[in-house]
């Protein structure tokens, strides 16, 4: 039989997983993730009721119901590395017995559905500030996802890996030490989650765009921001991302989390998707006004909640 | 003359940088960084007085004095990506005029000294739980630092890059899709900061070890933790890190931030170092007891404060 997982590998203290701090019954099967801990309440304000609230480090998790659907919202902090922790520990709460430290029978485990509600920059001049970007694929310019032996989901991911690697290497001057070191990996959102998000954005009449999300491992150098004192390895990264094409697909936005979320969540058999307003215009050098930002984030939350409820209702009917 | 930096590249709202949220005068030249927002007060409790406290996302920054020395402590959240934001925005507060968005005259800018106070796992059986690990070099298994064209600091870094790449690739089975994709980069702490930390640990009689810190882009897969459902690309990573040698140097601990901190901070001309207790024994599968953990973290803070004060006093005397 399965052996218990060692204490150093999966840390559980008083029935709670180490970083996110939840017990097994403090996470629903429907989970929203958001980078900013300050956004958790903005999502939870839409819930019918709140059953638990757990806070540790940058992880704040609120669980309740929305129109009768059990739902959680969790902040993860910025970046793929702390999102890795969020995914693995949410999976542990769902699929591992936290008392015995042994994996549950997979046939008795309900798959999670995870939707990221974030913010992002936009490399395309025609996808204007305030547009809701919905990710069908993610291009990982971080390297967190390659720690896991989940190969590319389909041919689009394989093409994206190759084309992005070639374009990024070509945009790196010969003399730069790390030329050729950035090796992008691609991952895929769950099509039914992408469709549910796009349908709800359409129904509500919110401008939106579906396509590839580039996920980076930094906000500054890794997104090609030029700050005095910090020389870049890759020149004009937003321009590279603007030009990149795989068939009809193009990059609709740039953020710091989706590559890893899709890689891990679909890898382990869960459903996932991401919706983020574009708040920085990288082609024009512009940034969203505070009131437009607040409205865009609220639209993201409304679409996310409606899409999650739609998926939940369909699950129950089938 | 220098042009102002565009709004999308360095976001400044009401004189405050976007993520860490500080104004120029709310950061000292001596800065402690710590992953956990909950650890900020544990450090600030040692200050003589507190002049400002700023909180946004996972970034909480408290500024005051310690034995008359101006000092800040900032939480960064977990991982290199949000530490990248912390470093670039701290540099912006220090070296860029936030009103005009133009770089200050570098001859009028005081270099920052940054010491990370963290926690870590230990791959060496003889470096036991509770030992304070002090980093002389960092081996970056993340890829955040390669976005910046700062080449390796010395021959040790170059050797470390090559040896780590060969050993990690050799530990990846042929059939694994991402074999050869993990391309480590190495960076170096500032020797006088390393010496100040080691001297204070010695003076206080706290068990400590100086050497290479491996920094990873995830806590689970990227550190070789085996969690059911998540197949690993690299086999037995803690064992690889235990065996790695560059001359007399070996890996004393594993965490998620120092590679990027050393790469960026020394690259831009600042001083930096890291001290972290070992709290997980990866060779034995053990995890520290809560009371020993609290004592170890308090020792880390005491050594860090004394070392920073030592460096500051020497600066003023010279």
PDB file of N, CA and C in Angstrom, chain A residues 22 24 27 32 34 58 69 71 132 153 157 212 214 219 223 231 246 255 282 291:
ATOM      1  N   UNK A  22      -4.852  25.889   5.425  1.00  0.00           N
ATOM      2  CA  UNK A  22      -6.227  25.386   5.521  1.00  0.00           C
ATOM      3  C   UNK A  22      -6.273  23.939   5.986  1.00  0.00           C
ATOM      4  N   UNK A  24      -8.683  20.347   5.522  1.00  0.00           N
ATOM      5  CA  UNK A  24      -9.317  19.756   4.335  1.00  0.00           C
ATOM      6  C   UNK A  24     -10.711  20.348   4.077  1.00  0.00           C
ATOM      7  N   UNK A  27     -11.636  24.255   2.165  1.00  0.00           N
ATOM      8  CA  UNK A  27     -11.484  24.574   0.737  1.00  0.00           C
ATOM      9  C   UNK A  27     -12.611  23.897  -0.028  1.00  0.00           C
ATOM     10  N   UNK A  32     -11.372  30.294  -6.574  1.00  0.00           N
ATOM     11  CA  UNK A  32     -10.791  31.443  -7.280  1.00  0.00           C
ATOM     12  C   UNK A  32      -9.434  31.744  -6.673  1.00  0.00           C
ATOM     13  N   UNK A  34      -6.272  34.686  -6.698  1.00  0.00           N
ATOM     14  CA  UNK A  34      -5.986  36.063  -7.046  1.00  0.00           C
ATOM     15  C   UNK A  34      -4.646  36.424  -6.403  1.00  0.00           C
ATOM     16  N   UNK A  58       1.223  35.330   2.536  1.00  0.00           N
ATOM     17  CA  UNK A  58       0.409  36.020   1.537  1.00  0.00           C
ATOM     18  C   UNK A  58      -0.864  35.255   1.176  1.00  0.00           C
ATOM     19  N   UNK A  69     -23.624  27.524  -4.477  1.00  0.00           N
ATOM     20  CA  UNK A  69     -22.430  26.756  -4.899  1.00  0.00           C
ATOM     21  C   UNK A  69     -21.320  26.914  -3.861  1.00  0.00           C
ATOM     22  N   UNK A  71     -17.787  27.518  -2.612  1.00  0.00           N
ATOM     23  CA  UNK A  71     -16.739  28.227  -3.335  1.00  0.00           C
ATOM     24  C   UNK A  71     -15.708  28.802  -2.352  1.00  0.00           C
ATOM     25  N   UNK A 132     -10.976  42.686 -21.005  1.00  0.00           N
ATOM     26  CA  UNK A 132     -10.776  41.471 -20.204  1.00  0.00           C
ATOM     27  C   UNK A 132     -10.088  40.423 -21.070  1.00  0.00           C
ATOM     28  N   UNK A 153       0.557  19.926 -23.724  1.00  0.00           N
ATOM     29  CA  UNK A 153      -0.803  19.389 -23.828  1.00  0.00           C
ATOM     30  C   UNK A 153      -1.194  19.047 -25.269  1.00  0.00           C
ATOM     31  N   UNK A 157       0.916  23.872 -28.065  1.00  0.00           N
ATOM     32  CA  UNK A 157       1.926  24.079 -27.010  1.00  0.00           C
ATOM     33  C   UNK A 157       3.325  23.792 -27.548  1.00  0.00           C
ATOM     34  N   UNK A 212      -3.397  33.779 -26.130  1.00  0.00           N
ATOM     35  CA  UNK A 212      -2.261  33.322 -25.323  1.00  0.00           C
ATOM     36  C   UNK A 212      -1.934  34.369 -24.254  1.00  0.00           C
ATOM     37  N   UNK A 214       1.147  35.435 -21.828  1.00  0.00           N
ATOM     38  CA  UNK A 214       2.557  35.217 -21.494  1.00  0.00           C
ATOM     39  C   UNK A 214       2.724  35.408 -19.998  1.00  0.00           C
ATOM     40  N   UNK A 219       8.370  41.121 -12.993  1.00  0.00           N
ATOM     41  CA  UNK A 219       7.537  42.214 -13.491  1.00  0.00           C
ATOM     42  C   UNK A 219       8.393  43.192 -14.294  1.00  0.00           C
ATOM     43  N   UNK A 223       9.683  41.156 -18.063  1.00  0.00           N
ATOM     44  CA  UNK A 223       8.658  41.685 -18.975  1.00  0.00           C
ATOM     45  C   UNK A 223       9.245  42.777 -19.863  1.00  0.00           C
ATOM     46  N   UNK A 231      20.452  46.299 -16.830  1.00  0.00           N
ATOM     47  CA  UNK A 231      20.536  45.969 -18.259  1.00  0.00           C
ATOM     48  C   UNK A 231      19.771  44.683 -18.577  1.00  0.00           C
ATOM     49  N   UNK A 246       0.911  31.663 -33.428  1.00  0.00           N
ATOM     50  CA  UNK A 246       0.840  30.226 -33.655  1.00  0.00           C
ATOM     51  C   UNK A 246      -0.518  30.003 -34.316  1.00  0.00           C
ATOM     52  N   UNK A 255       1.249  38.392 -17.744  1.00  0.00           N
ATOM     53  CA  UNK A 255       1.141  38.409 -16.279  1.00  0.00           C
ATOM     54  C   UNK A 255       2.161  37.439 -15.691  1.00  0.00           C
ATOM     55  N   UNK A 282       1.579  48.223 -22.893  1.00  0.00           N
ATOM     56  CA  UNK A 282       3.033  48.177 -23.057  1.00  0.00           C
ATOM     57  C   UNK A 282       3.483  48.773 -24.387  1.00  0.00           C
ATOM     58  N   UNK A 291      -9.929  54.665 -11.243  1.00  0.00           N
ATOM     59  CA  UNK A 291     -11.358  54.320 -11.258  1.00  0.00           C
ATOM     60  C   UNK A 291     -11.674  53.283 -12.339  1.00  0.00           C
TER      61      UNK A 291
END
